[in-house]
XYZ file of C-alpha atoms in Angstrom:
592
model
C 15.210 -17.814 -12.270
C 13.146 -15.085 -10.603
C 14.867 -12.622 -8.276
C 12.318 -9.940 -7.321
C 14.166 -8.720 -4.207
C 17.676 -8.738 -5.667
C 16.538 -7.039 -8.853
C 15.511 -4.075 -6.697
C 19.065 -3.895 -5.315
C 21.110 -4.682 -8.424
C 19.665 -1.999 -10.676
C 21.498 -0.088 -13.374
C 20.890 3.147 -11.485
C 22.419 1.720 -8.276
C 25.567 0.564 -10.099
C 25.796 3.902 -11.921
C 25.635 5.865 -8.669
C 28.448 3.790 -7.133
C 30.614 4.302 -10.224
C 29.938 8.056 -10.113
C 30.817 8.183 -6.421
C 34.116 6.416 -7.073
C 34.892 8.680 -10.045
C 34.393 11.795 -7.914
C 36.333 10.317 -5.012
C 39.302 9.536 -7.267
C 39.238 13.108 -8.591
C 39.083 14.484 -5.058
C 42.079 12.371 -3.974
C 44.130 13.529 -6.967
C 43.124 17.160 -6.395
C 44.283 17.062 -2.768
C 47.656 15.642 -3.837
C 48.017 18.260 -6.580
C 47.242 21.132 -4.187
C 50.249 20.135 -2.116
C 52.460 19.378 -5.122
C 51.703 22.774 -6.710
C 53.297 24.542 -3.767
C 56.671 23.587 -5.251
C 58.133 24.236 -8.684
C 57.074 21.472 -11.062
C 59.555 18.665 -11.587
C 57.461 16.320 -13.709
C 56.184 14.415 -10.666
C 52.483 14.924 -11.405
C 52.352 11.765 -13.453
C 52.515 9.629 -10.331
C 49.037 10.779 -9.289
C 47.412 9.071 -12.282
C 47.430 5.264 -12.048
C 45.833 2.510 -14.107
C 42.962 2.531 -11.595
C 42.346 6.219 -12.349
C 42.357 5.600 -16.090
C 39.883 2.729 -15.739
C 37.227 4.794 -13.978
C 37.927 7.986 -15.957
C 37.317 6.137 -19.265
C 33.692 5.481 -18.262
C 32.739 9.159 -18.023
C 33.125 12.333 -20.092
C 35.823 14.918 -19.254
C 34.931 17.513 -16.636
C 34.356 20.309 -19.169
C 31.442 18.348 -20.695
C 29.536 17.882 -17.423
C 26.160 19.489 -16.802
C 26.539 22.241 -14.221
C 23.588 23.113 -12.002
C 23.600 26.115 -9.707
C 24.153 25.364 -6.042
C 25.879 27.368 -3.337
C 28.065 24.830 -1.526
C 29.278 27.534 0.842
C 25.792 27.866 2.319
C 25.758 24.197 3.302
C 23.266 22.945 0.719
C 25.687 20.330 -0.646
C 29.315 19.468 -0.119
C 31.592 19.910 -3.133
C 31.733 16.144 -3.705
C 27.940 15.803 -3.486
C 27.601 18.614 -6.029
C 30.026 16.865 -8.407
C 28.179 13.565 -8.042
C 24.856 15.234 -8.833
C 26.272 17.038 -11.883
C 27.843 13.876 -13.274
C 24.633 11.898 -12.738
C 22.666 14.550 -14.648
C 25.267 14.394 -17.435
C 24.858 10.625 -17.859
C 21.065 10.818 -17.750
C 21.060 13.604 -20.334
C 23.181 11.461 -22.672
C 20.894 8.442 -22.097
C 17.888 10.421 -23.390
C 19.602 11.215 -26.685
C 18.763 9.116 -29.729
C 21.262 7.876 -32.253
C 24.955 7.137 -31.761
C 26.365 7.680 -28.272
C 29.994 8.620 -27.513
C 32.514 5.915 -26.671
C 32.486 6.597 -22.907
C 28.726 6.020 -22.719
C 28.946 2.722 -24.615
C 31.706 1.536 -22.250
C 29.707 2.631 -19.215
C 26.522 0.879 -20.343
C 28.392 -2.330 -21.129
C 30.227 -2.243 -17.796
C 27.047 -1.769 -15.759
C 25.315 -4.710 -17.444
C 28.332 -6.987 -16.983
C 28.539 -6.148 -13.259
C 24.874 -7.013 -12.681
C 25.146 -10.230 -14.708
C 28.254 -11.387 -12.820
C 26.701 -10.666 -9.437
C 23.521 -12.647 -10.076
C 24.937 -15.602 -12.040
C 28.572 -16.290 -11.071
C 29.292 -18.726 -8.236
C 32.885 -17.602 -7.682
C 32.460 -13.845 -7.612
C 35.398 -12.825 -5.446
C 39.076 -13.601 -5.907
C 41.929 -13.294 -3.418
C 42.142 -9.639 -2.288
C 45.188 -7.407 -2.525
C 46.778 -6.795 0.876
C 48.562 -3.660 2.063
C 49.613 -2.582 5.542
C 49.528 0.618 7.573
C 51.394 1.411 10.766
C 49.410 0.692 13.919
C 51.907 1.404 16.704
C 55.616 1.287 17.512
C 57.127 -0.693 20.345
C 60.286 1.188 21.278
C 61.307 -1.470 23.793
C 61.232 -4.426 21.381
C 62.077 -2.274 18.342
C 59.023 -3.519 16.454
C 56.525 -1.702 14.235
C 53.155 -3.410 14.540
C 51.221 -3.117 11.262
C 47.529 -3.405 10.476
C 46.593 -5.255 7.252
C 44.048 -3.692 4.894
C 42.441 -5.810 2.155
C 41.160 -4.484 -1.154
C 39.620 -6.483 -3.980
C 41.698 -6.110 -7.109
C 38.957 -5.296 -9.594
C 36.481 -2.439 -9.484
C 33.669 -4.824 -10.412
C 34.240 -6.986 -7.342
C 34.249 -3.954 -5.043
C 30.943 -2.736 -6.502
C 29.362 -6.194 -6.249
C 30.474 -6.499 -2.611
C 28.952 -3.095 -1.866
C 25.585 -4.035 -3.366
C 25.463 -7.443 -1.679
C 26.217 -5.668 1.597
C 23.215 -3.423 0.951
C 21.017 -6.448 0.205
C 22.043 -8.357 3.328
C 21.698 -5.248 5.502
C 18.126 -4.682 4.339
C 17.244 -8.332 4.940
C 18.814 -8.724 8.381
C 18.339 -5.326 9.985
C 14.936 -6.138 11.481
C 16.424 -9.168 13.285
C 19.251 -7.280 14.990
C 19.184 -6.190 18.600
C 18.047 -2.586 19.120
C 21.316 -1.500 20.792
C 23.575 -3.159 18.231
C 24.612 0.083 16.581
C 27.457 -0.474 14.104
C 26.890 -0.894 10.350
C 23.149 -0.271 10.527
C 20.973 1.871 8.235
C 20.531 5.419 9.481
C 17.255 5.939 11.303
C 15.337 9.195 11.336
C 15.970 11.251 14.448
C 19.327 9.622 15.226
C 22.747 11.303 14.772
C 24.443 10.783 11.428
C 27.213 8.721 13.065
C 26.009 5.633 14.917
C 28.695 5.766 17.625
C 27.147 9.069 18.751
C 23.880 7.207 19.338
C 25.736 4.778 21.612
C 27.180 7.605 23.718
C 23.817 9.364 23.834
C 22.033 6.256 25.163
C 24.676 5.664 27.818
C 24.304 9.257 29.022
C 20.508 8.905 29.105
C 20.733 5.669 31.117
C 23.165 7.261 33.568
C 20.878 10.264 33.971
C 17.875 8.071 34.812
C 19.756 5.963 37.398
C 21.131 7.776 40.435
C 23.806 6.246 42.611
C 26.381 3.621 41.743
C 26.024 1.286 38.762
C 27.786 -1.962 37.913
C 29.581 -1.918 34.565
C 31.399 -4.533 32.454
C 33.246 -3.964 29.173
C 34.673 -6.352 26.598
C 36.751 -6.059 23.417
C 37.747 -8.874 21.060
C 41.317 -9.819 20.294
C 42.070 -9.813 16.526
C 38.341 -10.075 15.861
C 38.221 -9.965 12.048
C 41.347 -12.131 11.812
C 39.909 -15.026 13.849
C 36.329 -15.376 12.561
C 35.739 -19.048 11.773
C 34.529 -19.668 8.200
C 32.411 -22.648 9.281
C 30.566 -20.642 11.907
C 29.908 -17.597 9.752
C 28.536 -19.760 6.916
C 26.253 -21.502 9.380
C 25.020 -18.197 10.824
C 24.275 -16.729 7.397
C 22.424 -19.875 6.321
C 20.260 -19.660 9.421
C 19.373 -15.983 8.885
C 18.688 -16.546 5.175
C 16.329 -19.362 6.166
C 14.456 -16.935 8.431
C 14.150 -14.497 5.521
C 12.868 -17.224 3.204
C 10.319 -18.431 5.781
C 9.033 -14.868 6.194
C 8.584 -14.559 2.404
C 11.132 -11.766 1.942
C 13.215 -13.829 -0.507
C 12.583 -16.942 -2.567
C 14.624 -20.122 -3.068
C 16.607 -18.733 -6.021
C 17.541 -15.566 -4.148
C 18.581 -17.560 -1.120
C 20.916 -19.588 -3.332
C 22.458 -16.472 -4.925
C 22.985 -14.807 -1.536
C 24.499 -17.946 -0.044
C 26.908 -18.290 -2.987
C 27.930 -14.650 -2.552
C 28.827 -14.960 1.144
C 30.599 -18.280 0.586
C 32.670 -16.777 -2.224
C 33.530 -13.746 -0.060
C 34.647 -15.892 2.873
C 36.452 -18.612 0.900
C 38.687 -16.200 -1.025
C 40.640 -15.250 2.092
C 42.547 -16.831 4.957
C 44.412 -14.622 7.407
C 47.222 -17.095 8.077
C 47.830 -17.867 4.403
C 47.222 -14.433 2.850
C 48.455 -12.032 5.553
C 50.343 -13.617 8.431
C 52.713 -15.389 6.025
C 54.258 -12.017 5.097
C 56.050 -11.950 8.460
C 58.452 -14.495 6.966
C 59.076 -12.231 3.932
C 60.679 -9.049 5.369
C 61.745 -7.816 1.908
C 58.319 -8.124 0.276
C 56.938 -4.902 -1.331
C 53.938 -5.050 1.022
C 56.087 -3.419 3.727
C 57.141 -0.446 1.586
C 54.105 1.611 2.615
C 55.371 1.748 6.236
C 58.206 4.223 6.739
C 61.049 2.874 8.837
C 64.134 5.044 9.244
C 64.998 3.464 12.606
C 65.567 -0.077 11.332
C 62.772 -1.625 13.401
C 61.253 -4.988 12.475
C 57.829 -4.775 10.836
C 55.297 -7.348 11.977
C 51.654 -8.292 11.662
C 50.523 -9.782 14.956
C 48.052 -12.603 15.428
C 47.132 -15.077 18.179
C 49.113 -18.096 16.960
C 50.384 -18.606 20.516
C 46.779 -19.185 21.593
C 46.429 -22.009 19.083
C 49.692 -23.631 20.135
C 48.434 -23.776 23.726
C 45.261 -25.530 22.561
C 46.958 -28.142 20.365
C 47.487 -30.637 23.173
C 44.478 -29.660 25.259
C 40.930 -30.987 25.239
C 39.551 -27.517 24.404
C 40.425 -27.633 20.661
C 37.103 -26.952 18.927
C 38.213 -26.781 15.290
C 37.771 -29.529 12.697
C 41.457 -30.272 12.163
C 44.819 -29.234 13.608
C 45.427 -27.041 10.519
C 41.946 -25.530 10.466
C 43.229 -22.210 11.847
C 45.664 -21.887 8.929
C 43.082 -22.022 6.142
C 39.613 -21.382 7.599
C 39.994 -18.296 9.804
C 39.753 -14.582 9.067
C 37.805 -12.353 6.701
C 39.095 -9.422 4.571
C 39.381 -6.418 6.900
C 38.366 -3.389 4.874
C 36.004 -5.211 2.513
C 32.452 -3.948 2.081
C 30.856 -6.966 3.770
C 33.246 -7.254 6.723
C 31.053 -5.112 8.996
C 28.001 -7.118 7.971
C 29.744 -10.385 8.896
C 30.706 -8.919 12.274
C 27.068 -8.036 12.981
C 25.801 -11.480 11.985
C 28.227 -13.463 14.123
C 27.734 -11.134 17.114
C 23.944 -11.189 16.710
C 23.849 -14.791 17.884
C 25.670 -13.695 21.030
C 23.279 -10.760 21.546
C 20.163 -12.926 21.528
C 21.558 -15.090 24.339
C 21.403 -11.994 26.566
C 17.800 -11.226 25.639
C 16.500 -12.312 29.039
C 18.649 -9.604 30.655
C 17.848 -6.569 28.496
C 14.271 -7.386 27.501
C 11.773 -5.462 29.627
C 14.448 -4.597 32.176
C 14.797 -0.802 32.522
C 17.607 -1.201 35.069
C 19.965 -3.015 32.673
C 21.640 -1.643 29.523
C 23.623 -3.673 26.987
C 25.176 -1.815 24.038
C 27.384 -3.283 21.321
C 29.304 -1.450 18.616
C 30.795 -4.052 16.255
C 32.981 -6.194 18.579
C 33.082 -3.649 21.447
C 30.539 -4.185 24.201
C 29.530 -2.472 27.416
C 26.801 -3.492 29.853
C 25.617 -1.757 33.005
C 22.951 -2.150 35.613
C 21.886 -1.375 39.146
C 21.968 -5.031 40.276
C 25.444 -6.542 40.772
C 24.147 -10.107 40.382
C 22.464 -9.391 37.048
C 25.539 -7.710 35.526
C 27.906 -10.473 36.648
C 25.629 -13.194 35.326
C 25.167 -11.388 32.006
C 28.935 -10.917 31.616
C 29.528 -14.593 32.388
C 26.981 -15.682 29.786
C 28.405 -13.251 27.222
C 31.944 -14.578 27.749
C 30.721 -18.155 27.361
C 28.949 -17.437 24.060
C 32.029 -15.648 22.729
C 34.083 -18.758 23.417
C 31.468 -21.000 21.774
C 31.801 -18.922 18.581
C 35.589 -19.481 18.528
C 36.332 -15.837 19.276
C 38.940 -14.478 21.663
C 38.763 -11.600 24.115
C 41.522 -9.499 25.593
C 42.291 -10.936 29.045
C 40.426 -9.148 31.844
C 42.624 -6.680 33.723
C 42.451 -6.647 37.499
C 42.712 -3.085 38.775
C 42.585 -1.325 42.099
C 41.969 2.200 43.257
C 45.667 2.676 43.960
C 46.668 1.940 40.376
C 44.248 3.638 38.001
C 46.674 3.240 35.077
C 45.721 -0.450 34.903
C 42.109 0.632 34.390
C 42.978 2.662 31.294
C 45.295 -0.028 29.916
C 42.600 -2.689 30.021
C 40.332 -3.499 27.072
C 38.216 -6.133 28.800
C 36.982 -5.161 32.255
C 34.991 -7.546 34.443
C 32.130 -5.995 36.452
C 33.181 -2.989 38.510
C 31.370 -0.141 40.286
C 30.812 3.079 38.331
C 30.063 6.067 40.508
C 31.480 8.778 42.716
C 35.239 8.147 43.245
C 35.879 6.036 46.315
C 37.260 2.711 47.412
C 37.012 0.329 44.419
C 34.607 2.754 42.708
C 35.678 4.174 39.339
C 34.292 7.443 37.960
C 34.757 6.724 34.211
C 33.773 4.251 31.532
C 35.235 4.201 28.002
C 33.383 3.427 24.777
C 33.718 4.292 21.040
C 36.346 6.997 21.504
C 34.636 8.686 24.470
C 35.137 8.633 28.227
C 31.848 9.056 30.140
C 31.886 10.324 33.722
C 29.509 9.062 36.427
C 27.939 12.540 36.380
C 27.184 12.244 32.645
C 30.077 14.446 31.469
C 32.006 13.276 28.410
C 35.528 13.809 27.193
C 37.631 12.505 24.305
C 39.523 9.308 24.877
C 43.226 10.004 25.279
C 44.193 7.768 22.332
C 41.818 9.724 20.059
C 43.496 12.994 21.039
C 46.910 11.492 20.295
C 45.751 10.323 16.868
C 44.513 13.810 15.970
C 47.797 15.353 17.122
C 49.642 12.840 14.962
C 47.510 13.827 11.952
C 48.389 17.486 12.516
C 52.074 16.584 12.606
C 51.763 14.534 9.396
C 50.096 17.460 7.600
C 52.949 19.721 8.609
C 55.576 17.130 7.586
C 53.901 16.759 4.175
C 54.933 20.358 3.411
C 58.292 20.059 5.144
C 59.301 17.005 3.101
C 58.201 18.707 -0.118
C 60.117 21.967 0.330
C 62.876 21.436 2.893
C 65.644 18.944 3.535
C 68.098 17.254 1.209
C 65.535 16.411 -1.490
C 63.275 19.446 -1.070
C 62.013 21.257 -4.148
C 62.047 24.999 -4.730
C 58.907 26.820 -3.485
C 56.629 28.178 -6.195
C 54.923 30.722 -3.911
C 55.859 33.067 -1.120
C 56.238 31.712 2.409
C 53.057 33.370 3.666
C 51.008 31.776 0.891
C 52.371 28.290 1.687
C 51.778 28.694 5.437
C 48.211 29.892 5.045
C 47.458 27.145 2.531
C 48.529 24.577 5.129
C 46.580 26.364 7.865
C 43.356 26.299 5.842
C 43.762 22.601 5.105
C 44.339 21.915 8.806
C 41.166 23.840 9.624
C 39.216 21.881 6.991
C 40.501 18.598 8.418
C 39.624 19.535 11.990
C 36.325 21.471 11.868
C 35.418 21.675 8.171
C 35.376 24.550 5.695
C 33.749 27.044 8.030
C 32.179 30.138 6.389
C 32.518 33.168 8.639
C 28.929 34.365 8.051
C 27.296 31.272 9.592
C 30.048 29.749 11.717
C 27.674 29.458 14.700
C 25.348 26.994 12.961
C 27.895 25.252 10.712
C 27.380 21.454 10.561
C 31.114 20.516 10.519
C 30.553 17.924 7.799
C 33.526 15.815 6.657
C 35.678 16.795 9.624
C 37.045 15.455 12.900
C 34.662 17.641 14.903
C 31.639 15.835 13.415
C 32.549 12.701 15.401
C 32.539 14.497 18.768
C 29.226 16.321 18.918
C 28.315 14.461 22.143
C 31.086 16.189 24.095
C 29.852 18.137 27.105
C 31.360 21.387 28.331
C 33.555 20.439 31.284
C 37.109 21.041 32.466
C 38.434 17.859 30.791
C 36.961 18.455 27.347
C 37.956 22.146 27.401
C 41.532 21.181 28.243
C 41.661 18.584 25.442
C 40.255 20.880 22.772
C 42.574 23.720 23.750
C 45.451 21.251 23.599
C 44.532 20.462 19.996
C 44.304 24.163 19.139
C 47.696 24.827 20.733
C 49.344 21.965 18.914
C 47.901 23.111 15.585
C 49.326 26.586 16.180
C 52.620 25.035 17.227
C 52.830 23.118 13.931
C 52.180 26.354 12.042
C 55.007 28.127 13.886
C 57.354 25.239 13.130
C 56.627 25.226 9.403
C 56.924 29.019 9.258
C 60.343 28.840 10.876
C 61.500 26.058 8.547
C 60.312 27.899 5.436
C 62.101 31.090 6.500
C 65.443 29.511 5.610
C 64.488 28.897 1.952
C 65.168 31.058 -1.086
C 62.180 32.524 -2.917
C 61.738 34.176 -6.294
C 60.389 37.682 -6.598
C 56.924 37.955 -5.068
C 54.223 37.310 -7.649
C 51.084 39.452 -8.022
C 49.013 36.677 -6.424
C 51.120 36.977 -3.269
C 50.154 40.582 -2.554
C 47.623 39.462 0.042
C 50.508 38.281 2.219
C 51.948 41.740 2.855
C 53.810 40.903 6.032
C 55.681 37.990 7.523
C 52.932 36.998 9.968
C 50.735 33.940 9.499
C 47.066 34.871 9.300
C 45.084 34.495 12.512
C 41.742 32.771 11.928
C 40.337 32.921 15.448
C 37.783 31.104 17.555
C 35.217 30.318 14.801
C 37.839 28.050 13.223
C 39.094 26.432 16.429
C 38.428 22.980 17.890
C 37.222 24.631 21.093
C 34.713 26.923 19.410
C 33.286 24.519 16.832
C 33.017 21.388 19.024
C 31.582 23.024 22.151
C 29.826 25.802 20.179
C 30.874 28.361 22.767
C 31.112 31.868 21.332
């Protein structure tokens, strides 16, 4: 069996780099937990940070003190701390590989593991097993007293996660040239484009708006439970068709087509949303719910669209093979490495049906980001016809959209509540003319101004509150532990971590040109300076300061030991003021 293309993907170096990345990520996660835990007097709780998963990946590499250390100033923005660790560990493994004679135990285990992963990926038919499911809180319905949860799937073994990652890379390389230009999610990064693909979407919308004066017609659409309703039959058919195109073009051969087809079939067949996720609604005491905190006694639920299927049972519109098809042949693992790839493939066959509208038509724009879509144009007839054809193709692929919301000028709240919006006029505010469109976390004004979507602001405020509560739960309350450091040290430790989360680890000597890597601010570089964005960013700065005042007040009631020598920097009771270079307002808008 010859596999020239796949052998370029499934190399020992590629597997090694993924293992190194996971080793450094595990260490980073443990370090963040320990930083918080070390603020309190030790009570033997550190052991909980080291699980069997940690031990598995740690056994494949030498201890940290044996790593090769190369000089690099991370503070100057050359590399992030994690990138530096990954590079050092890679150099350590390569140095050991060059040595002759007997290798240490960790190297033998690593070499054996890499070879077994490659062999399993290219020879096994049933690569993937049923994934492990956990849930996170999505939103709370105070009226119905229900906590709606979002399921997250994770393959149980490290080998399966690595294999899924490499197959995702292989499929992405094969299919990327077939995708529509303005299909922007889960695509390889192209030179000259922003590092985050959703920023490219916002940039292109702003450019289109700038080049078209006057009113435009806009339509938007979002899928309902998209990943949870993908039909296995359809996705297998779509992959087979695209693999046939690749074989006909000479990119892959018959053997590689068979291996790739087996991989996607194994990935899809191992999971059914109804059987593996939705069934937990009937098991309220199952450990899966323990990750969602519930002090109010609300019911925890995972929602689906079972009501939609019940309506179709007795109708002539049932398009599935059997009456129980939806119970065993729908849904893919949300959170798996190939889930985004599958979304692109199934939506690609909807994109190409709109080719006659966006091809060689400068007055029409169609942009898709995963299952979110927006289209706009100067001609009302063209936009309405395109939206009608799009909706029809979505239905043909057994997908479901949020019902279109009818809205009027007198009730703008219905506009913001809607996820699917039939064609409406985008322009200067007036009768039945709306000044905003929403897409990928941004609101875009008819004048080209952008602001953060209200839900995104709320999520960031919630994260600030959770950071503050992490310290409060550790040191205060009935089960709080005794502080190990002075109050000022604890407060400023929290403040620095909040700054790192929001705008990155900003060095004061080059704060004007700082790239804001690994931070919330990195996702909002397309914000324009206007009264809405300024108000939102100042709101985030105020709330962050408010959280700091709250934690300072709560910590003031605790008892502390005598101040240690390391606490001498905190000479007064005030929390350090970091200023504009470390603020949301300064770093996002770059206004100094």
